[in-house]
Backbone as numpy.savetxt, mean C-alpha at the origin, in Angstrom:
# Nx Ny Nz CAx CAy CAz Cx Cy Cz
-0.13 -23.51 -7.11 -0.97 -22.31 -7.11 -0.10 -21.06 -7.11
-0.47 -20.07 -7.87 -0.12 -18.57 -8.06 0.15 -18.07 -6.78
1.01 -17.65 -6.10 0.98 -16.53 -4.16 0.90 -15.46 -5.06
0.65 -14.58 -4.00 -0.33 -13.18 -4.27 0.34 -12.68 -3.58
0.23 -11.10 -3.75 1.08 -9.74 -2.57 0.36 -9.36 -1.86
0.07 -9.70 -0.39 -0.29 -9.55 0.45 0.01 -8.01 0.99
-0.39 -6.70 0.92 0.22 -5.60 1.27 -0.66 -4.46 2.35
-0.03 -4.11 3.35 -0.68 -3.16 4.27 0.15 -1.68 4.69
-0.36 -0.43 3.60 -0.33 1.01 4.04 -0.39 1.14 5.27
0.78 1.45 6.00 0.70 1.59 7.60 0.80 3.18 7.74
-0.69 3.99 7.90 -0.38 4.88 8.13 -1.62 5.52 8.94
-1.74 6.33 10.02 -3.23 6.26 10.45 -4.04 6.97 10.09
-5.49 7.28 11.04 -6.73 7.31 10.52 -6.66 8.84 9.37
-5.87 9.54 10.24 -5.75 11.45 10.19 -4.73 11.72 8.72
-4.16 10.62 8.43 -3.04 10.85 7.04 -3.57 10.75 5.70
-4.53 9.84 5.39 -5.30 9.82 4.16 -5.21 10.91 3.28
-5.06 10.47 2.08 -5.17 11.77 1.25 -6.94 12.00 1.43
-7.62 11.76 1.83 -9.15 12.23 1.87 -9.11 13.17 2.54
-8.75 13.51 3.54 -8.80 14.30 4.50 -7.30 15.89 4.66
-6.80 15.49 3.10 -5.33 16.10 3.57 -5.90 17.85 3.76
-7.10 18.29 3.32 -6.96 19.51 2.99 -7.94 20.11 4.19
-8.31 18.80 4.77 -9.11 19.65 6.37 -8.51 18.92 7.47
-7.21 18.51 7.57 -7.12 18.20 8.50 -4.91 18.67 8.19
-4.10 19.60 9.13 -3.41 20.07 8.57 -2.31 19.18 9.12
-0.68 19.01 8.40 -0.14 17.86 8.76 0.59 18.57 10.25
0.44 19.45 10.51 1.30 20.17 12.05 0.59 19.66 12.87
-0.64 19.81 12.82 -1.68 19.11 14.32 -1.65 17.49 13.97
-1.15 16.70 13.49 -0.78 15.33 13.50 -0.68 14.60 14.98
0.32 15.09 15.66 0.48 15.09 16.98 -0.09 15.05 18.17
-0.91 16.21 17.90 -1.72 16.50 19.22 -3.36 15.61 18.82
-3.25 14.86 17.46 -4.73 14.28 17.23 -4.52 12.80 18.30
-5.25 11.70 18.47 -5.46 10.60 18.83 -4.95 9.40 17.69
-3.48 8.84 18.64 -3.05 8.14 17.34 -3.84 6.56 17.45
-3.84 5.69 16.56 -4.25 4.50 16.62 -3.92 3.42 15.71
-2.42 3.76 14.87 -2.21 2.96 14.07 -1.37 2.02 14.52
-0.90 2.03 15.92 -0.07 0.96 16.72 -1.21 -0.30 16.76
-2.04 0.34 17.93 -3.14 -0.64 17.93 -3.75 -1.70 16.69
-3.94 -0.67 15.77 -4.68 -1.12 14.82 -3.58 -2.35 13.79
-2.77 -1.62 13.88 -1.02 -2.78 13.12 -1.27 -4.11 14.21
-1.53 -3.63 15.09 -1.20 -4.91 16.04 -2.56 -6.10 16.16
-3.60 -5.21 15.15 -4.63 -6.13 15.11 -4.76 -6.84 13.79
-4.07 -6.22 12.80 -3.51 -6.82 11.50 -2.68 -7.66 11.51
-1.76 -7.55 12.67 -0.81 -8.77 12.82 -1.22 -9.92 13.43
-2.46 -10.01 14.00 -2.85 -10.86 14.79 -4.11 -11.40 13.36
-4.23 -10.94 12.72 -5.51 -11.31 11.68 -4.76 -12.08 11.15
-2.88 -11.60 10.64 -2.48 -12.29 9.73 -1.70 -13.75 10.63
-1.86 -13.49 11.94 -1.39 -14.88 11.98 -2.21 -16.09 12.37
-3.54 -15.49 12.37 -4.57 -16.18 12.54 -4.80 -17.44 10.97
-4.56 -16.23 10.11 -4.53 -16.55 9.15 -3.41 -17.88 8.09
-2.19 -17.33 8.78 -0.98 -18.12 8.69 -0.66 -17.33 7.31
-0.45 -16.10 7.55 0.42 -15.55 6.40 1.27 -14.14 6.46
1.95 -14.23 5.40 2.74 -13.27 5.83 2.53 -12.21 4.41
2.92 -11.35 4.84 2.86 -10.28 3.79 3.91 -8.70 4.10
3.48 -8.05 3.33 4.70 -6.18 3.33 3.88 -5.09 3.62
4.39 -4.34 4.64 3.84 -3.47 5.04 4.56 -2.20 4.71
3.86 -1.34 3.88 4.26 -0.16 3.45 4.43 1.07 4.36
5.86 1.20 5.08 5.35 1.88 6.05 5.32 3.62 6.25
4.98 4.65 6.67 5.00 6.10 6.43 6.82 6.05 7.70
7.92 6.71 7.32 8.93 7.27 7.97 8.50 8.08 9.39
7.08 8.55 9.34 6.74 9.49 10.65 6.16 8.23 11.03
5.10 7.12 10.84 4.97 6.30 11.91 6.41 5.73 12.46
6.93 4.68 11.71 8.54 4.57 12.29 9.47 5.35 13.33
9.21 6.75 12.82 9.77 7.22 14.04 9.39 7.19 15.39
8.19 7.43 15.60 6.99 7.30 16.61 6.65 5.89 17.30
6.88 4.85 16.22 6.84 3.53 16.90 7.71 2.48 16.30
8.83 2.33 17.07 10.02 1.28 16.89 9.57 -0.12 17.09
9.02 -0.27 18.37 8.59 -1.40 18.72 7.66 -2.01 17.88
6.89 -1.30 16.98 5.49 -1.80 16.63 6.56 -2.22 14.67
7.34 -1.58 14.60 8.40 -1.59 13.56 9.08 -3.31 13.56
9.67 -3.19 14.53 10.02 -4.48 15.22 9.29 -5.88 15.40
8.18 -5.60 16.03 7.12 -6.97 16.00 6.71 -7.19 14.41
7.03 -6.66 13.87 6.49 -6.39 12.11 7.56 -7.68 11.74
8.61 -7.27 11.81 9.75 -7.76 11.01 9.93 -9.17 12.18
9.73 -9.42 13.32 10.01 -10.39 14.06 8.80 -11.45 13.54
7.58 -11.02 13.42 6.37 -11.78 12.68 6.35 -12.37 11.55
7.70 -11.69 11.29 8.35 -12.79 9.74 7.68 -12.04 8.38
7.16 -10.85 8.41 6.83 -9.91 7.57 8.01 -8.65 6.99
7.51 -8.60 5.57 8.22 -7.70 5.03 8.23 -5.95 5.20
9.48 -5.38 5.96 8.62 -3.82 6.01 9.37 -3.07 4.78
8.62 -2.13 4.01 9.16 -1.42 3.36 8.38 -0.34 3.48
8.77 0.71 2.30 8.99 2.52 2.48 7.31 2.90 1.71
6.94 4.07 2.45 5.71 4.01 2.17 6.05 6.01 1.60
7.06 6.01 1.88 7.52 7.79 2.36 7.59 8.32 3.08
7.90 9.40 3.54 7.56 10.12 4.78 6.67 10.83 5.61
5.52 11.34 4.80 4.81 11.47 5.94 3.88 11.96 4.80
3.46 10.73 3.31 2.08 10.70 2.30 2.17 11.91 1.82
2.98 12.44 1.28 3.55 13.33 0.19 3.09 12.98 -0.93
1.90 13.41 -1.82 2.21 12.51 -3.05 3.56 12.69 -4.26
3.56 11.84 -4.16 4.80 12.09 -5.55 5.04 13.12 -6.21
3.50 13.61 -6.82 3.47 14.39 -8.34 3.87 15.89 -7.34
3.98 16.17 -6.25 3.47 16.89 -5.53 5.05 17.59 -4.98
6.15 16.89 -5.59 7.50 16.95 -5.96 8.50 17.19 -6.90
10.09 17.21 -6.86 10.16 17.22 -7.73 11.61 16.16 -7.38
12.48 15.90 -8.71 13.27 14.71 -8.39 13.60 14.84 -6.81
14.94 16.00 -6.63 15.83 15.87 -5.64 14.73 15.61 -4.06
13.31 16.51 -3.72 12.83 16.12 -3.00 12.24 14.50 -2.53
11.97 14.25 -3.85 11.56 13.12 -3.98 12.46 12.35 -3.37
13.91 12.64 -3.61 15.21 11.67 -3.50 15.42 11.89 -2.29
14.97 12.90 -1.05 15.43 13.07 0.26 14.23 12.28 1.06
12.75 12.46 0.39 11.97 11.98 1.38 12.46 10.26 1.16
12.97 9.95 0.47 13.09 8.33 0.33 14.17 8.23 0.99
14.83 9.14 0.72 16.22 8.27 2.49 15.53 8.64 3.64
14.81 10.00 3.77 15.21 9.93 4.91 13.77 8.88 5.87
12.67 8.83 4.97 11.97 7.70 5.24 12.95 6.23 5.94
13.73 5.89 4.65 14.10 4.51 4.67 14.92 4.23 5.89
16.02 5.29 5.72 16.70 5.33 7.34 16.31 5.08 8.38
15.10 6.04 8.74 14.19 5.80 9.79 13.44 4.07 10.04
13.10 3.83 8.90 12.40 2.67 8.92 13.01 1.35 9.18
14.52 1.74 8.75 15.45 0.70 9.28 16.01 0.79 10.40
16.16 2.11 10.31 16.82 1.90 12.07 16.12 1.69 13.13
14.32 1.94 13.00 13.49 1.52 14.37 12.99 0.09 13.95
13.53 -0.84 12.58 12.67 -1.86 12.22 14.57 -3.10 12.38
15.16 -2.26 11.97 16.62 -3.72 11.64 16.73 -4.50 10.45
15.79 -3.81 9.86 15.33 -4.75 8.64 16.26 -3.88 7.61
16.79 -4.57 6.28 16.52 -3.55 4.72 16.07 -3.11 4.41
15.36 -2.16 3.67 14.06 -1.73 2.93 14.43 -1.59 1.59
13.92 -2.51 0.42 13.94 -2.88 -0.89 12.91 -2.21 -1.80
11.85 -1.88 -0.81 10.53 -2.10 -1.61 9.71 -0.45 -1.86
9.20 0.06 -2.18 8.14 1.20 -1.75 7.13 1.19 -2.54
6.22 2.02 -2.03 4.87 2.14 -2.83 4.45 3.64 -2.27
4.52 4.49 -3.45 4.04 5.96 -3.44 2.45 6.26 -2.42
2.84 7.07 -1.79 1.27 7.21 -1.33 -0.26 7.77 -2.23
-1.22 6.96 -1.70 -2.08 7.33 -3.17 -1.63 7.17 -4.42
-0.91 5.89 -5.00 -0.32 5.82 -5.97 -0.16 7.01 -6.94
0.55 7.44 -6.50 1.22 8.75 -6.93 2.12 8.84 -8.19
3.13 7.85 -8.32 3.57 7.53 -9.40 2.85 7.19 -10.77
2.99 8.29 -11.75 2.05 8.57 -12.81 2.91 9.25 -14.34
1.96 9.89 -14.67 2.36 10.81 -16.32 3.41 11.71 -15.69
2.55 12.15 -14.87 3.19 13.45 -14.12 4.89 13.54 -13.54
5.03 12.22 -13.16 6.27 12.06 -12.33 7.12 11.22 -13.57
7.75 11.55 -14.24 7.80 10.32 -15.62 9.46 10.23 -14.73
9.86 10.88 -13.97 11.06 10.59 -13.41 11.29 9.82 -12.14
10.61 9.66 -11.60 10.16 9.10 -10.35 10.83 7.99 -10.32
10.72 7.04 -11.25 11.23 5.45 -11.26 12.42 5.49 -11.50
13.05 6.14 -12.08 14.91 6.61 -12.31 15.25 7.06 -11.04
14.54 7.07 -10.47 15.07 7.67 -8.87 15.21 7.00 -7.88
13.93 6.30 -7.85 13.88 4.87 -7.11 15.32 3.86 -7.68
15.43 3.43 -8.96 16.33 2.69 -9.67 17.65 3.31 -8.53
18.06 4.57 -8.85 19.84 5.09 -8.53 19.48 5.08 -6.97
18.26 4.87 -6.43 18.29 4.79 -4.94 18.55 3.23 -4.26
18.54 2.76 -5.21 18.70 0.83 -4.97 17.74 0.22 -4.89
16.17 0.88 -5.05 15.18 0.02 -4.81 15.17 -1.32 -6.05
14.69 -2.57 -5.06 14.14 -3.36 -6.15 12.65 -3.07 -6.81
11.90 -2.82 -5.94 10.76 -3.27 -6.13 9.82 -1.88 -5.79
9.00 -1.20 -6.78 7.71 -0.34 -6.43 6.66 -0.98 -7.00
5.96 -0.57 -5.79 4.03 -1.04 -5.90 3.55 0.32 -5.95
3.53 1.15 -6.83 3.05 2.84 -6.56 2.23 3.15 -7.63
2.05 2.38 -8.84 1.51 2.87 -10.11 -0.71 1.74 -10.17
-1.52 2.56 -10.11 -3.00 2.46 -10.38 -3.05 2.23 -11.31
-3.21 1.51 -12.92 -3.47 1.78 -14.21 -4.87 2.09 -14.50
-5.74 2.77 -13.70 -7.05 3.25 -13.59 -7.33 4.88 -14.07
-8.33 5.23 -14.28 -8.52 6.08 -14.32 -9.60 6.47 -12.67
-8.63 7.75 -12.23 -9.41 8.03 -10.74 -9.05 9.82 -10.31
-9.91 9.78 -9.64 -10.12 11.13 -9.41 -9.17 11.86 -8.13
-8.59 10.42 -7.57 -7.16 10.99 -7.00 -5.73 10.33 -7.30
-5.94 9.52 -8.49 -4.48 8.50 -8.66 -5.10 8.01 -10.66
-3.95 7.69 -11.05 -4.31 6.29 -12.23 -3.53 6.89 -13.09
-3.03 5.65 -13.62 -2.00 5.92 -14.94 -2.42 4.99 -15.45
-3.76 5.50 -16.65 -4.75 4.12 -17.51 -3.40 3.80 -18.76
-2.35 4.06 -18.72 -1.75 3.16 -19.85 -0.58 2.66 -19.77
-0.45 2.41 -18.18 0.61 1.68 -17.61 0.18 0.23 -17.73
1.39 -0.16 -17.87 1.30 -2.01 -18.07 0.56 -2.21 -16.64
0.28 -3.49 -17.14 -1.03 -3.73 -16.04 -0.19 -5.15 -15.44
0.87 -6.18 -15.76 1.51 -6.36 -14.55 2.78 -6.38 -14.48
3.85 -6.93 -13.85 4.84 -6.67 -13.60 6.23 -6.28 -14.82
6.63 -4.86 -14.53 7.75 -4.97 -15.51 8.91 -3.92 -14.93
9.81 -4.21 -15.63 10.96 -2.84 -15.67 10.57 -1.38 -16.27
10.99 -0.59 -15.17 10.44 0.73 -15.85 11.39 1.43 -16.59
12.92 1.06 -15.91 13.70 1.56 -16.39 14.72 0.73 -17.05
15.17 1.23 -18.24 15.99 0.52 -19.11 17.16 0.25 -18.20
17.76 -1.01 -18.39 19.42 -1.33 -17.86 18.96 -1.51 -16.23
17.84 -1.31 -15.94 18.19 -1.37 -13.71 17.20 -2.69 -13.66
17.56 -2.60 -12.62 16.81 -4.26 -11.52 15.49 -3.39 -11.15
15.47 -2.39 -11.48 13.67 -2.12 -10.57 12.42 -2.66 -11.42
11.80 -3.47 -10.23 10.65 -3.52 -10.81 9.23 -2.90 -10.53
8.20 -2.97 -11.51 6.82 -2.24 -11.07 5.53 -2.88 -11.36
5.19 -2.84 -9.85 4.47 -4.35 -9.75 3.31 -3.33 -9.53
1.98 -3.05 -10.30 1.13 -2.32 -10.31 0.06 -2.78 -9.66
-1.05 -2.00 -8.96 -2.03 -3.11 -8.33 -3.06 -3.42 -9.04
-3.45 -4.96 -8.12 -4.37 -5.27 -9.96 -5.73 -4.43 -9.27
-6.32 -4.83 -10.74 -7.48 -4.28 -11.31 -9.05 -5.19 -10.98
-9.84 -4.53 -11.67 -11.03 -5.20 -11.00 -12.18 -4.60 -11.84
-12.77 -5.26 -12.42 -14.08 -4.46 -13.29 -15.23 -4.43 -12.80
-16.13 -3.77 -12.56 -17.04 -3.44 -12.00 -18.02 -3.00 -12.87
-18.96 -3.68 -13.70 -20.06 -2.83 -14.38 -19.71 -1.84 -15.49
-18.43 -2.68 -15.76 -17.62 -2.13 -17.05 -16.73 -0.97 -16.52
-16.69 -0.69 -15.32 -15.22 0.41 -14.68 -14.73 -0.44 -13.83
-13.24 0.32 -14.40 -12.35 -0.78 -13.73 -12.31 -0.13 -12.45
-11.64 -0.66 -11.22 -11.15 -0.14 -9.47 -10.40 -0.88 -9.16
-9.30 -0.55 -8.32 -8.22 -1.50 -7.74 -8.78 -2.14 -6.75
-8.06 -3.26 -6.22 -8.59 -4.63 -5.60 -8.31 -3.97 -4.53
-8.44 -3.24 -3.96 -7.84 -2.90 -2.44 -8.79 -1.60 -1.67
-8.42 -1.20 -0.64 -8.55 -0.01 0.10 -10.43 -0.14 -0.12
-10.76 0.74 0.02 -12.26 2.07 -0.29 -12.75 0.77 -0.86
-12.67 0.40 -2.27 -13.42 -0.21 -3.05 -13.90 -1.77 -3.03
-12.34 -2.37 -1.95 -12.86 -3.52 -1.34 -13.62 -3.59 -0.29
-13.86 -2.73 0.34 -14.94 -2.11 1.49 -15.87 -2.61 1.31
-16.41 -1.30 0.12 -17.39 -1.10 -0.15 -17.87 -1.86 -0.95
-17.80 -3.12 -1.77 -18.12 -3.43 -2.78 -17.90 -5.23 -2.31
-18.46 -5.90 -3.00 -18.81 -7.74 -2.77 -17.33 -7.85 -2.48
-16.98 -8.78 -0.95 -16.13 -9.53 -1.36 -15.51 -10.21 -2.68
-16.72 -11.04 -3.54 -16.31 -11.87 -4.26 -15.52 -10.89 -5.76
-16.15 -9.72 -5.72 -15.50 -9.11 -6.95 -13.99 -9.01 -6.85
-13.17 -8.79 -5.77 -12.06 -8.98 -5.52 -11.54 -9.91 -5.90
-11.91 -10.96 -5.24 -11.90 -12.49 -5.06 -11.90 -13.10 -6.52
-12.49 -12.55 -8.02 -12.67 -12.95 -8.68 -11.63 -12.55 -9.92
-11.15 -10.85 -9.50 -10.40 -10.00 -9.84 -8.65 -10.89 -9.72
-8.35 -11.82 -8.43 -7.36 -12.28 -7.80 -7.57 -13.71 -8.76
-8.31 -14.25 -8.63 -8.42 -15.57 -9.52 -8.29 -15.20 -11.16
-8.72 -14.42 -11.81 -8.32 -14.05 -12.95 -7.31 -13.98 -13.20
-6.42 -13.43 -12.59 -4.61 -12.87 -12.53 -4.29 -14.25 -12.04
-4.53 -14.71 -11.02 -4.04 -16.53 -11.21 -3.89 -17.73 -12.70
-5.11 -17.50 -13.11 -5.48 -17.97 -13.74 -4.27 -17.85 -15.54
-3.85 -16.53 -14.96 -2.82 -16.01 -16.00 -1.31 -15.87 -16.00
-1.74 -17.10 -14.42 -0.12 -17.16 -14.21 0.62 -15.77 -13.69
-0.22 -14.85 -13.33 0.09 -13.78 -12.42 -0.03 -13.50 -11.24
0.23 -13.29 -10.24 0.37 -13.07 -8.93 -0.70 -11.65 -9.14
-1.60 -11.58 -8.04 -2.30 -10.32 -7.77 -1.40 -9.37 -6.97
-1.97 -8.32 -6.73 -1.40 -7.31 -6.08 -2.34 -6.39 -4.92
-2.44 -6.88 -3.91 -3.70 -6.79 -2.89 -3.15 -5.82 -1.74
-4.00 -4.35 -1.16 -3.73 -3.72 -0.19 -4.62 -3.75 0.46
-4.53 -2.88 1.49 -5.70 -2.09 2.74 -4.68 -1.67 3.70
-5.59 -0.78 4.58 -4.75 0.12 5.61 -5.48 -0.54 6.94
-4.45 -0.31 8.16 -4.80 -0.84 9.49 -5.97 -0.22 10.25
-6.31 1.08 9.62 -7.74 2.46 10.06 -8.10 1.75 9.19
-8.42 0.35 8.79 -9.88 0.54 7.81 -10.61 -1.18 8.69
-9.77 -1.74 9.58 -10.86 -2.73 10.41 -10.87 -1.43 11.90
-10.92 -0.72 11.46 -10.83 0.13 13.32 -12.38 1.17 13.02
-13.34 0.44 13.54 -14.90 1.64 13.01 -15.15 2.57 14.19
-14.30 2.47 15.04 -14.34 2.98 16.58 -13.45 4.33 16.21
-12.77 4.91 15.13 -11.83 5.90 14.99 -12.42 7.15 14.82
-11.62 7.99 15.30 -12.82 10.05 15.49 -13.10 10.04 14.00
-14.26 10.75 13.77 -14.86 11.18 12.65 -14.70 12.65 12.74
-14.23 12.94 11.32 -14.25 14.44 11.07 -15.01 14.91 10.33
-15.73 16.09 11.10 -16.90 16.61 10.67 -16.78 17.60 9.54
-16.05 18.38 9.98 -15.87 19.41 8.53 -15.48 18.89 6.89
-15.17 17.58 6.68 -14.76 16.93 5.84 -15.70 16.87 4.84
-15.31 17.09 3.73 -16.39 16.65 2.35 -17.11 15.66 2.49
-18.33 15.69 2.00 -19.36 14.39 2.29 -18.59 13.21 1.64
-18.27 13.36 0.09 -17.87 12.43 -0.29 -16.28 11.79 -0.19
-15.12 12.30 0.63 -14.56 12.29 1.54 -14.80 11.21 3.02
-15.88 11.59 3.56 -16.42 11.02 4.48 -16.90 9.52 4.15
-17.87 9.66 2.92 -18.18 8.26 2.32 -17.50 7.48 1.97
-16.24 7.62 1.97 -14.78 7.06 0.83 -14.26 6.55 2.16
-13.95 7.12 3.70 -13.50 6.66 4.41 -14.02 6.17 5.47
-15.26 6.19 5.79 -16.09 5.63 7.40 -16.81 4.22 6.18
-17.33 4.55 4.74 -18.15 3.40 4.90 -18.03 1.91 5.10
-18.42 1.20 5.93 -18.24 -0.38 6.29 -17.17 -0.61 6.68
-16.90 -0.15 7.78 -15.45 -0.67 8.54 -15.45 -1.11 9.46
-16.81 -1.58 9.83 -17.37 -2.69 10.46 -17.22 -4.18 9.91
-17.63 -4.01 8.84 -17.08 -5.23 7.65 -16.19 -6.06 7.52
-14.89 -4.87 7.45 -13.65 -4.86 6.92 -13.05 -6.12 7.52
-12.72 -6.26 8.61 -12.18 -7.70 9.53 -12.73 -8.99 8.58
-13.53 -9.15 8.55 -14.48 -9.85 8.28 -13.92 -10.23 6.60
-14.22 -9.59 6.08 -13.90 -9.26 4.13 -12.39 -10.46 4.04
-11.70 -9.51 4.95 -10.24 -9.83 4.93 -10.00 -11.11 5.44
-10.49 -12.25 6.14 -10.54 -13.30 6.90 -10.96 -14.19 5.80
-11.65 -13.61 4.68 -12.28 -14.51 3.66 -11.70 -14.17 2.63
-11.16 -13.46 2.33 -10.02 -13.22 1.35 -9.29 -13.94 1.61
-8.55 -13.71 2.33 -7.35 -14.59 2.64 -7.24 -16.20 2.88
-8.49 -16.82 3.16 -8.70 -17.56 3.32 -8.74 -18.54 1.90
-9.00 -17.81 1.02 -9.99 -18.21 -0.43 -8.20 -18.45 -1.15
-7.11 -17.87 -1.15 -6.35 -17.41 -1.92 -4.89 -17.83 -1.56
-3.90 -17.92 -1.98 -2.62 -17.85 -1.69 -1.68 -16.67 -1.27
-1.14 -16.26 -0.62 -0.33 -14.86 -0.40 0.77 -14.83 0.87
1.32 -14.11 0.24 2.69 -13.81 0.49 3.50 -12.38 0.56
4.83 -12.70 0.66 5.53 -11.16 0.99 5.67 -10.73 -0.47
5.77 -8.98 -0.39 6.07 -8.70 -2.21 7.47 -9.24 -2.26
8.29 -8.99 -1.70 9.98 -9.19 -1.85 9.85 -10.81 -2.21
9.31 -11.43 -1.99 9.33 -12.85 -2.37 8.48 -13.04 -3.50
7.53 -12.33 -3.94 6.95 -11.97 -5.65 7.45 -11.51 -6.41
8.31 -10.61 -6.08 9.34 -10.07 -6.67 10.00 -10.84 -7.57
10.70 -11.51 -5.69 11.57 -12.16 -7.23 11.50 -13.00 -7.58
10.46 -13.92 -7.81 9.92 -14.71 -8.83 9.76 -13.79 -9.89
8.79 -12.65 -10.28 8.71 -12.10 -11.23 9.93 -11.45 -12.12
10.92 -11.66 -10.98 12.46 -10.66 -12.17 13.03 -12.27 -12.66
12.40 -13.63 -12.18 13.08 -14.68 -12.88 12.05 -14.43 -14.03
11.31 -14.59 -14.43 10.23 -14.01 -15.42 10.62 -13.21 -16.28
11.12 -11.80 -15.94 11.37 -11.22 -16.59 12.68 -10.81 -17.66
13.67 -12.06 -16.62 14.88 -12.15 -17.61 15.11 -12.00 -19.06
């Protein structure tokens, strides 16, 4: 059977790009954090489960929690770079780009002990816009980005990016493992976050067996604020904002227990590199 990329955005409730423009990144601090907790209930789902998978992590959680960095990588899970504190990409330019990725990675290694090989742009950020982005990652040593949507969306998508794994850049070892896709009533949505929420288990589920079926490994996320329905709600927030992030996160535990259950999965660093024997 095909293993799948098991992947979890570790970043909490208050960081979302939904919320970036009513909620400001200085008061971060003084809000109610809960992504320790909530990591620590993902880790317990996944070993309930008996699997392991990569956790994309933000450089400001890392700094803030070593220990929770630590039980990550002792759980026999992969941590890698998520950025520093959900910057989107386009929202840069090279050399910044090139500082938030050390100084993320640094951090993430020094409170985790681990390497970090891997990243995935926040809000898949990596797009038209950033056509340099992956030359950067490449001269930074990464193997492996999960950062590119091939969707069309109203906060991410690059609809004419290869849809699965390849080299972005001529002559380097990086690869770009995009997340899969999922059709819905003739529009496509990524298998992950908001849309696995909100929408049938099984469309996922069916989305993941397709890409099996093709001898491809899927490419599967969610964040640790999305089994936590107990987290502050912000009121001033766009309705549809609000709908994108509170709906069914009551669910969510639940979704994920049967996903995982249904499927094969694993760490990306170990999809990886099966896929660069592939790609030889």
């Amino acid at each position: 059977m095909v293993v799948n990329a098991l992947s979890v955005d570790v970043e909490d409730w208050f960081q979302v790009g939904a919320f970036e423009k009513v909620i400001d990144r200085r008061d971060w601090d003084t809000l109610e954090h809960r992504v320790e907790a909530n990591t620590d209930k993902v880790l317990a789902l996944f070993e309930a489960g008996n699997v392991k998978a990569t956790f994309f992590t933000l450089g400001w959680v890392a700094e803030r929690y070593p220990a929770l960095m630590r039980r990550i990588v002792e759980a026999g899970h992969e941590i890698a770079s998520h950025g520093w504190d959900h910057q989107r990409v386009f929202t840069m330019g090279p050399e910044q780009f090139r500082a938030d990725l050390a100084r993320a990675r640094a951090t993430i290694e020094d409170a985790s002990g681990a390497k970090v090989t891997g990243y995935r742009a926040p809000s898949f950020s990596i797009d038209t816009r950033t056509p340099w982005a992956h030359q950067v990652l490449a001269e930074e040593g990464y193997l492996y980005s999960s950062s590119v949507a091939p969707i069309r969306h109203d906060h991410y998508g690059w609809t004419d990016a290869p849809r699965g794994a390849h080299r972005p850049v001529a002559d380097a070892d990086l690869i770009e493992m995009p997340i899969t896709i999922a059709k819905v009533g003739g529009k496509e949505v990524t298998t992950g976050g908001g849309f696995f929420r909100l929408l049938p288990g099984s469309i996922v589920s069916t989305a993941v067996s397709a890409a099996n079926r093709d001898a491809r490994p899927a490419i599967f996320y969610f964040h640790p604020w999305e089994i936590d329905p107990g987290q502050p709600r912000v009121a001033n927030a766009p309705l549809k904002s609000k709908l994108r992030h509170y709906a069914r996160l009551g669910a969510m535990a639940g979704k994920l227990k049967t996903l995982i259950a249904g499927h094969q999965w694993g760490r990306m660093d170990e999809i990886v590199a099966r896929e660069a024997e592939r790609l030889q």
